[in-house]
């Protein structure tokens, strides 16, 4: 988690804005270093940003287990209307 979350948010917002068309199907997958198993500020911000484009997080399960700690930092987001 040494990356710049605000920079990621700006880039993601710009990309989604350019792709947001009725005929476009969007699926976003990746290691965002935002743990969806915890209550963190970045999780809320990412969910709000993606929600503005009708996107939602698709899984609430651990994707990584290390040193006795579970996390869900590899994530997938999909358009709510396509689910």
PDB file of N, CA and C in Angstrom:
ATOM      1  N   UNK A   1       0.802  -1.224   0.000  1.00  0.00           N
ATOM      2  CA  UNK A   1       0.000   0.000   0.000  1.00  0.00           C
ATOM      3  C   UNK A   1       0.835   1.275   0.000  1.00  0.00           C
ATOM      4  N   UNK A   2       1.887   1.295  -0.779  1.00  0.00           N
ATOM      5  CA  UNK A   2       2.693   2.505  -0.846  1.00  0.00           C
ATOM      6  C   UNK A   2       2.298   3.369  -2.031  1.00  0.00           C
ATOM      7  N   UNK A   3       1.316   2.928  -2.809  1.00  0.00           N
ATOM      8  CA  UNK A   3       0.891   3.694  -3.967  1.00  0.00           C
ATOM      9  C   UNK A   3       0.059   4.901  -3.583  1.00  0.00           C
ATOM     10  N   UNK A   4      -0.106   5.800  -4.515  1.00  0.00           N
ATOM     11  CA  UNK A   4      -0.879   7.018  -4.298  1.00  0.00           C
ATOM     12  C   UNK A   4      -2.336   6.750  -4.657  1.00  0.00           C
ATOM     13  N   UNK A   5      -3.169   6.562  -3.641  1.00  0.00           N
ATOM     14  CA  UNK A   5      -4.568   6.220  -3.862  1.00  0.00           C
ATOM     15  C   UNK A   5      -5.311   7.327  -4.606  1.00  0.00           C
ATOM     16  N   UNK A   6      -5.016   8.581  -4.304  1.00  0.00           N
ATOM     17  CA  UNK A   6      -5.696   9.690  -4.984  1.00  0.00           C
ATOM     18  C   UNK A   6      -5.367   9.708  -6.473  1.00  0.00           C
ATOM     19  N   UNK A   7      -4.128   9.372  -6.807  1.00  0.00           N
ATOM     20  CA  UNK A   7      -3.733   9.296  -8.224  1.00  0.00           C
ATOM     21  C   UNK A   7      -4.484   8.161  -8.918  1.00  0.00           C
ATOM     22  N   UNK A   8      -4.567   7.002  -8.257  1.00  0.00           N
ATOM     23  CA  UNK A   8      -5.337   5.879  -8.798  1.00  0.00           C
ATOM     24  C   UNK A   8      -6.789   6.288  -9.027  1.00  0.00           C
ATOM     25  N   UNK A   9      -7.377   6.975  -8.065  1.00  0.00           N
ATOM     26  CA  UNK A   9      -8.782   7.392  -8.173  1.00  0.00           C
ATOM     27  C   UNK A   9      -9.000   8.321  -9.363  1.00  0.00           C
ATOM     28  N   UNK A  10      -8.090   9.276  -9.536  1.00  0.00           N
ATOM     29  CA  UNK A  10      -8.223  10.207 -10.667  1.00  0.00           C
ATOM     30  C   UNK A  10      -8.117   9.480 -12.004  1.00  0.00           C
ATOM     31  N   UNK A  11      -7.139   8.581 -12.122  1.00  0.00           N
ATOM     32  CA  UNK A  11      -6.963   7.833 -13.372  1.00  0.00           C
ATOM     33  C   UNK A  11      -8.160   6.929 -13.656  1.00  0.00           C
ATOM     34  N   UNK A  12      -8.647   6.262 -12.622  1.00  0.00           N
ATOM     35  CA  UNK A  12      -9.799   5.375 -12.783  1.00  0.00           C
ATOM     36  C   UNK A  12     -11.038   6.164 -13.177  1.00  0.00           C
ATOM     37  N   UNK A  13     -11.243   7.311 -12.559  1.00  0.00           N
ATOM     38  CA  UNK A  13     -12.380   8.165 -12.891  1.00  0.00           C
ATOM     39  C   UNK A  13     -12.304   8.628 -14.346  1.00  0.00           C
ATOM     40  N   UNK A  14     -11.133   9.034 -14.782  1.00  0.00           N
ATOM     41  CA  UNK A  14     -10.945   9.474 -16.171  1.00  0.00           C
ATOM     42  C   UNK A  14     -11.218   8.333 -17.149  1.00  0.00           C
ATOM     43  N   UNK A  15     -10.703   7.148 -16.834  1.00  0.00           N
ATOM     44  CA  UNK A  15     -10.920   5.987 -17.717  1.00  0.00           C
ATOM     45  C   UNK A  15     -12.397   5.617 -17.785  1.00  0.00           C
ATOM     46  N   UNK A  16     -13.059   5.574 -16.637  1.00  0.00           N
ATOM     47  CA  UNK A  16     -14.479   5.207 -16.626  1.00  0.00           C
ATOM     48  C   UNK A  16     -15.334   6.259 -17.330  1.00  0.00           C
ATOM     49  N   UNK A  17     -14.978   7.504 -17.179  1.00  0.00           N
ATOM     50  CA  UNK A  17     -15.718   8.574 -17.855  1.00  0.00           C
ATOM     51  C   UNK A  17     -15.646   8.403 -19.376  1.00  0.00           C
ATOM     52  N   UNK A  18     -14.490   8.029 -19.882  1.00  0.00           N
ATOM     53  CA  UNK A  18     -14.348   7.862 -21.334  1.00  0.00           C
ATOM     54  C   UNK A  18     -15.002   6.578 -21.842  1.00  0.00           C
ATOM     55  N   UNK A  19     -15.133   5.578 -20.987  1.00  0.00           N
ATOM     56  CA  UNK A  19     -15.729   4.299 -21.387  1.00  0.00           C
ATOM     57  C   UNK A  19     -17.225   4.209 -21.129  1.00  0.00           C
ATOM     58  N   UNK A  20     -17.757   5.119 -20.359  1.00  0.00           N
ATOM     59  CA  UNK A  20     -19.150   5.043 -19.903  1.00  0.00           C
ATOM     60  C   UNK A  20     -20.135   5.366 -21.027  1.00  0.00           C
ATOM     61  N   UNK A  21     -20.515   4.327 -21.758  1.00  0.00           N
ATOM     62  CA  UNK A  21     -21.484   4.439 -22.851  1.00  0.00           C
ATOM     63  C   UNK A  21     -22.491   3.298 -22.702  1.00  0.00           C
ATOM     64  N   UNK A  22     -23.729   3.503 -23.108  1.00  0.00           N
ATOM     65  CA  UNK A  22     -24.752   2.456 -22.938  1.00  0.00           C
ATOM     66  C   UNK A  22     -24.365   1.105 -23.536  1.00  0.00           C
ATOM     67  N   UNK A  23     -23.625   1.105 -24.618  1.00  0.00           N
ATOM     68  CA  UNK A  23     -23.295  -0.160 -25.282  1.00  0.00           C
ATOM     69  C   UNK A  23     -22.023  -0.815 -24.735  1.00  0.00           C
ATOM     70  N   UNK A  24     -21.341  -0.156 -23.809  1.00  0.00           N
ATOM     71  CA  UNK A  24     -20.077  -0.666 -23.287  1.00  0.00           C
ATOM     72  C   UNK A  24     -20.300  -1.511 -22.045  1.00  0.00           C
ATOM     73  N   UNK A  25     -19.730  -2.713 -22.034  1.00  0.00           N
ATOM     74  CA  UNK A  25     -19.767  -3.589 -20.868  1.00  0.00           C
ATOM     75  C   UNK A  25     -18.404  -3.487 -20.181  1.00  0.00           C
ATOM     76  N   UNK A  26     -18.410  -3.148 -18.905  1.00  0.00           N
ATOM     77  CA  UNK A  26     -17.155  -2.941 -18.197  1.00  0.00           C
ATOM     78  C   UNK A  26     -17.013  -3.932 -17.059  1.00  0.00           C
ATOM     79  N   UNK A  27     -15.844  -4.551 -16.993  1.00  0.00           N
ATOM     80  CA  UNK A  27     -15.452  -5.420 -15.897  1.00  0.00           C
ATOM     81  C   UNK A  27     -14.042  -5.005 -15.511  1.00  0.00           C
ATOM     82  N   UNK A  28     -13.844  -4.671 -14.248  1.00  0.00           N
ATOM     83  CA  UNK A  28     -12.540  -4.220 -13.773  1.00  0.00           C
ATOM     84  C   UNK A  28     -11.998  -5.251 -12.794  1.00  0.00           C
ATOM     85  N   UNK A  29     -10.777  -5.713 -13.036  1.00  0.00           N
ATOM     86  CA  UNK A  29     -10.139  -6.688 -12.150  1.00  0.00           C
ATOM     87  C   UNK A  29      -8.729  -6.219 -11.842  1.00  0.00           C
ATOM     88  N   UNK A  30      -8.284  -6.487 -10.619  1.00  0.00           N
ATOM     89  CA  UNK A  30      -6.903  -6.150 -10.311  1.00  0.00           C
ATOM     90  C   UNK A  30      -6.588  -6.139  -8.839  1.00  0.00           C
ATOM     91  N   UNK A  31      -5.323  -5.944  -8.556  1.00  0.00           N
ATOM     92  CA  UNK A  31      -4.815  -5.819  -7.197  1.00  0.00           C
ATOM     93  C   UNK A  31      -4.779  -4.330  -6.874  1.00  0.00           C
ATOM     94  N   UNK A  32      -5.812  -3.870  -6.188  1.00  0.00           N
ATOM     95  CA  UNK A  32      -5.958  -2.456  -5.889  1.00  0.00           C
ATOM     96  C   UNK A  32      -5.346  -2.074  -4.547  1.00  0.00           C
ATOM     97  N   UNK A  33      -4.877  -3.055  -3.789  1.00  0.00           N
ATOM     98  CA  UNK A  33      -4.364  -2.826  -2.437  1.00  0.00           C
ATOM     99  C   UNK A  33      -5.379  -2.100  -1.566  1.00  0.00           C
ATOM    100  N   UNK A  34      -6.647  -2.377  -1.803  1.00  0.00           N
ATOM    101  CA  UNK A  34      -7.736  -1.877  -0.972  1.00  0.00           C
ATOM    102  C   UNK A  34      -8.433  -3.116  -0.431  1.00  0.00           C
ATOM    103  N   UNK A  35      -8.344  -3.304   0.877  1.00  0.00           N
ATOM    104  CA  UNK A  35      -8.848  -4.525   1.503  1.00  0.00           C
ATOM    105  C   UNK A  35     -10.355  -4.444   1.704  1.00  0.00           C
ATOM    106  N   UNK A  36     -11.102  -5.222   0.939  1.00  0.00           N
ATOM    107  CA  UNK A  36     -12.559  -5.218   1.034  1.00  0.00           C
ATOM    108  C   UNK A  36     -13.087  -6.072   2.190  1.00  0.00           C
ATOM    109  N   UNK A  37     -12.205  -6.659   2.987  1.00  0.00           N
ATOM    110  CA  UNK A  37     -12.637  -7.355   4.197  1.00  0.00           C
ATOM    111  C   UNK A  37     -12.578  -6.436   5.418  1.00  0.00           C
ATOM    112  N   UNK A  38     -12.024  -5.254   5.259  1.00  0.00           N
ATOM    113  CA  UNK A  38     -11.901  -4.331   6.390  1.00  0.00           C
ATOM    114  C   UNK A  38     -12.709  -3.060   6.131  1.00  0.00           C
ATOM    115  N   UNK A  39     -12.851  -2.284   7.166  1.00  0.00           N
ATOM    116  CA  UNK A  39     -13.518  -0.988   7.050  1.00  0.00           C
ATOM    117  C   UNK A  39     -12.441   0.082   6.957  1.00  0.00           C
ATOM    118  N   UNK A  40     -12.078   0.431   5.753  1.00  0.00           N
ATOM    119  CA  UNK A  40     -11.038   1.439   5.585  1.00  0.00           C
ATOM    120  C   UNK A  40     -11.556   2.564   4.691  1.00  0.00           C
ATOM    121  N   UNK A  41     -10.945   3.702   4.827  1.00  0.00           N
ATOM    122  CA  UNK A  41     -11.327   4.891   4.089  1.00  0.00           C
ATOM    123  C   UNK A  41     -11.204   4.684   2.574  1.00  0.00           C
ATOM    124  N   UNK A  42     -10.137   4.017   2.154  1.00  0.00           N
ATOM    125  CA  UNK A  42      -9.942   3.797   0.717  1.00  0.00           C
ATOM    126  C   UNK A  42     -11.033   2.901   0.137  1.00  0.00           C
ATOM    127  N   UNK A  43     -11.488   1.930   0.912  1.00  0.00           N
ATOM    128  CA  UNK A  43     -12.577   1.056   0.462  1.00  0.00           C
ATOM    129  C   UNK A  43     -13.840   1.876   0.203  1.00  0.00           C
ATOM    130  N   UNK A  44     -14.168   2.758   1.134  1.00  0.00           N
ATOM    131  CA  UNK A  44     -15.355   3.610   0.969  1.00  0.00           C
ATOM    132  C   UNK A  44     -15.215   4.507  -0.260  1.00  0.00           C
ATOM    133  N   UNK A  45     -14.054   5.130  -0.414  1.00  0.00           N
ATOM    134  CA  UNK A  45     -13.837   6.038  -1.540  1.00  0.00           C
ATOM    135  C   UNK A  45     -13.901   5.311  -2.881  1.00  0.00           C
ATOM    136  N   UNK A  46     -13.281   4.130  -2.952  1.00  0.00           N
ATOM    137  CA  UNK A  46     -13.305   3.358  -4.191  1.00  0.00           C
ATOM    138  C   UNK A  46     -14.727   2.909  -4.513  1.00  0.00           C
ATOM    139  N   UNK A  47     -15.462   2.459  -3.503  1.00  0.00           N
ATOM    140  CA  UNK A  47     -16.848   2.034  -3.720  1.00  0.00           C
ATOM    141  C   UNK A  47     -17.721   3.196  -4.184  1.00  0.00           C
ATOM    142  N   UNK A  48     -17.528   4.376  -3.609  1.00  0.00           N
ATOM    143  CA  UNK A  48     -18.295   5.555  -4.035  1.00  0.00           C
ATOM    144  C   UNK A  48     -17.975   5.942  -5.474  1.00  0.00           C
ATOM    145  N   UNK A  49     -16.699   5.931  -5.818  1.00  0.00           N
ATOM    146  CA  UNK A  49     -16.295   6.268  -7.188  1.00  0.00           C
ATOM    147  C   UNK A  49     -16.908   5.290  -8.181  1.00  0.00           C
ATOM    148  N   UNK A  50     -16.761   4.003  -7.922  1.00  0.00           N
ATOM    149  CA  UNK A  50     -17.290   3.002  -8.844  1.00  0.00           C
ATOM    150  C   UNK A  50     -18.819   3.005  -8.852  1.00  0.00           C
ATOM    151  N   UNK A  51     -19.427   3.285  -7.713  1.00  0.00           N
ATOM    152  CA  UNK A  51     -20.883   3.384  -7.643  1.00  0.00           C
ATOM    153  C   UNK A  51     -21.430   4.494  -8.521  1.00  0.00           C
ATOM    154  N   UNK A  52     -20.662   5.558  -8.689  1.00  0.00           N
ATOM    155  CA  UNK A  52     -21.074   6.663  -9.559  1.00  0.00           C
ATOM    156  C   UNK A  52     -21.184   6.210 -11.013  1.00  0.00           C
ATOM    157  N   UNK A  53     -20.515   5.121 -11.349  1.00  0.00           N
ATOM    158  CA  UNK A  53     -20.573   4.547 -12.702  1.00  0.00           C
ATOM    159  C   UNK A  53     -21.379   3.250 -12.712  1.00  0.00           C
ATOM    160  N   UNK A  54     -22.202   3.051 -11.693  1.00  0.00           N
ATOM    161  CA  UNK A  54     -23.071   1.885 -11.567  1.00  0.00           C
ATOM    162  C   UNK A  54     -22.284   0.570 -11.471  1.00  0.00           C
ATOM    163  N   UNK A  55     -21.090   0.661 -10.879  1.00  0.00           N
ATOM    164  CA  UNK A  55     -20.240  -0.513 -10.706  1.00  0.00           C
ATOM    165  C   UNK A  55     -20.301  -0.959  -9.253  1.00  0.00           C
ATOM    166  N   UNK A  56     -20.107  -2.262  -9.033  1.00  0.00           N
ATOM    167  CA  UNK A  56     -20.104  -2.782  -7.669  1.00  0.00           C
ATOM    168  C   UNK A  56     -19.033  -3.849  -7.493  1.00  0.00           C
ATOM    169  N   UNK A  57     -18.580  -3.992  -6.271  1.00  0.00           N
ATOM    170  CA  UNK A  57     -17.626  -5.030  -5.904  1.00  0.00           C
ATOM    171  C   UNK A  57     -18.357  -6.371  -5.963  1.00  0.00           C
ATOM    172  N   UNK A  58     -17.724  -7.406  -6.497  1.00  0.00           N
ATOM    173  CA  UNK A  58     -18.453  -8.645  -6.754  1.00  0.00           C
ATOM    174  C   UNK A  58     -18.170  -9.793  -5.801  1.00  0.00           C
ATOM    175  N   UNK A  59     -17.260  -9.642  -4.862  1.00  0.00           N
ATOM    176  CA  UNK A  59     -16.985 -10.764  -3.974  1.00  0.00           C
ATOM    177  C   UNK A  59     -16.496 -10.330  -2.609  1.00  0.00           C
ATOM    178  N   UNK A  60     -16.969 -10.993  -1.571  1.00  0.00           N
ATOM    179  CA  UNK A  60     -16.528 -10.715  -0.210  1.00  0.00           C
ATOM    180  C   UNK A  60     -15.850 -11.947   0.359  1.00  0.00           C
ATOM    181  N   UNK A  61     -14.695 -12.258  -0.182  1.00  0.00           N
ATOM    182  CA  UNK A  61     -13.954 -13.428   0.266  1.00  0.00           C
ATOM    183  C   UNK A  61     -12.466 -13.100   0.221  1.00  0.00           C
ATOM    184  N   UNK A  62     -11.699 -13.811   1.027  1.00  0.00           N
ATOM    185  CA  UNK A  62     -10.264 -13.530   1.079  1.00  0.00           C
ATOM    186  C   UNK A  62      -9.590 -13.908  -0.230  1.00  0.00           C
ATOM    187  N   UNK A  63      -8.646 -13.089  -0.624  1.00  0.00           N
ATOM    188  CA  UNK A  63      -7.865 -13.375  -1.822  1.00  0.00           C
ATOM    189  C   UNK A  63      -6.391 -13.549  -1.481  1.00  0.00           C
ATOM    190  N   UNK A  64      -6.045 -13.245  -0.241  1.00  0.00           N
ATOM    191  CA  UNK A  64      -4.663 -13.394   0.193  1.00  0.00           C
ATOM    192  C   UNK A  64      -4.639 -13.756   1.679  1.00  0.00           C
ATOM    193  N   UNK A  65      -3.745 -14.666   2.040  1.00  0.00           N
ATOM    194  CA  UNK A  65      -3.561 -15.036   3.435  1.00  0.00           C
ATOM    195  C   UNK A  65      -2.063 -15.067   3.688  1.00  0.00           C
ATOM    196  N   UNK A  66      -1.608 -14.220   4.623  1.00  0.00           N
ATOM    197  CA  UNK A  66      -0.181 -14.138   4.903  1.00  0.00           C
ATOM    198  C   UNK A  66       0.024 -13.850   6.385  1.00  0.00           C
ATOM    199  N   UNK A  67       0.906 -14.616   7.012  1.00  0.00           N
ATOM    200  CA  UNK A  67       1.260 -14.419   8.425  1.00  0.00           C
ATOM    201  C   UNK A  67       0.028 -14.345   9.328  1.00  0.00           C
ATOM    202  N   UNK A  68      -0.945 -15.205   9.074  1.00  0.00           N
ATOM    203  CA  UNK A  68      -2.140 -15.262   9.905  1.00  0.00           C
ATOM    204  C   UNK A  68      -3.149 -14.162   9.649  1.00  0.00           C
ATOM    205  N   UNK A  69      -2.970 -13.395   8.585  1.00  0.00           N
ATOM    206  CA  UNK A  69      -3.890 -12.298   8.272  1.00  0.00           C
ATOM    207  C   UNK A  69      -4.536 -12.528   6.910  1.00  0.00           C
ATOM    208  N   UNK A  70      -5.846 -12.394   6.855  1.00  0.00           N
ATOM    209  CA  UNK A  70      -6.600 -12.520   5.603  1.00  0.00           C
ATOM    210  C   UNK A  70      -6.886 -11.135   5.044  1.00  0.00           C
ATOM    211  N   UNK A  71      -6.887 -11.034   3.728  1.00  0.00           N
ATOM    212  CA  UNK A  71      -7.270  -9.775   3.087  1.00  0.00           C
ATOM    213  C   UNK A  71      -7.923 -10.069   1.741  1.00  0.00           C
ATOM    214  N   UNK A  72      -8.598  -9.073   1.238  1.00  0.00           N
ATOM    215  CA  UNK A  72      -9.224  -9.155  -0.089  1.00  0.00           C
ATOM    216  C   UNK A  72      -8.789  -7.923  -0.864  1.00  0.00           C
ATOM    217  N   UNK A  73      -7.530  -7.938  -1.333  1.00  0.00           N
ATOM    218  CA  UNK A  73      -7.007  -6.772  -2.048  1.00  0.00           C
ATOM    219  C   UNK A  73      -6.995  -6.973  -3.560  1.00  0.00           C
ATOM    220  N   UNK A  74      -7.190  -8.205  -4.013  1.00  0.00           N
ATOM    221  CA  UNK A  74      -7.389  -8.447  -5.438  1.00  0.00           C
ATOM    222  C   UNK A  74      -8.896  -8.430  -5.636  1.00  0.00           C
ATOM    223  N   UNK A  75      -9.363  -7.541  -6.465  1.00  0.00           N
ATOM    224  CA  UNK A  75     -10.797  -7.305  -6.543  1.00  0.00           C
ATOM    225  C   UNK A  75     -11.324  -7.328  -7.968  1.00  0.00           C
ATOM    226  N   UNK A  76     -12.637  -7.523  -8.057  1.00  0.00           N
ATOM    227  CA  UNK A  76     -13.330  -7.486  -9.334  1.00  0.00           C
ATOM    228  C   UNK A  76     -14.576  -6.619  -9.153  1.00  0.00           C
ATOM    229  N   UNK A  77     -14.812  -5.745 -10.131  1.00  0.00           N
ATOM    230  CA  UNK A  77     -15.957  -4.851 -10.110  1.00  0.00           C
ATOM    231  C   UNK A  77     -16.699  -4.990 -11.435  1.00  0.00           C
ATOM    232  N   UNK A  78     -18.019  -5.002 -11.354  1.00  0.00           N
ATOM    233  CA  UNK A  78     -18.839  -5.170 -12.561  1.00  0.00           C
ATOM    234  C   UNK A  78     -19.995  -4.183 -12.548  1.00  0.00           C
ATOM    235  N   UNK A  79     -20.525  -3.926 -13.724  1.00  0.00           N
ATOM    236  CA  UNK A  79     -21.685  -3.051 -13.884  1.00  0.00           C
ATOM    237  C   UNK A  79     -22.892  -3.717 -13.258  1.00  0.00           C
ATOM    238  N   UNK A  80     -23.549  -3.030 -12.334  1.00  0.00           N
ATOM    239  CA  UNK A  80     -24.719  -3.590 -11.622  1.00  0.00           C
ATOM    240  C   UNK A  80     -25.828  -4.000 -12.586  1.00  0.00           C
ATOM    241  N   UNK A  81     -26.016  -3.256 -13.653  1.00  0.00           N
ATOM    242  CA  UNK A  81     -27.109  -3.563 -14.581  1.00  0.00           C
ATOM    243  C   UNK A  81     -26.862  -4.821 -15.400  1.00  0.00           C
ATOM    244  N   UNK A  82     -25.643  -5.312 -15.404  1.00  0.00           N
ATOM    245  CA  UNK A  82     -25.304  -6.526 -16.168  1.00  0.00           C
ATOM    246  C   UNK A  82     -25.330  -7.770 -15.301  1.00  0.00           C
ATOM    247  N   UNK A  83     -25.665  -7.620 -14.032  1.00  0.00           N
ATOM    248  CA  UNK A  83     -25.646  -8.767 -13.109  1.00  0.00           C
ATOM    249  C   UNK A  83     -27.035  -9.293 -12.864  1.00  0.00           C
TER     250      UNK A  83
END
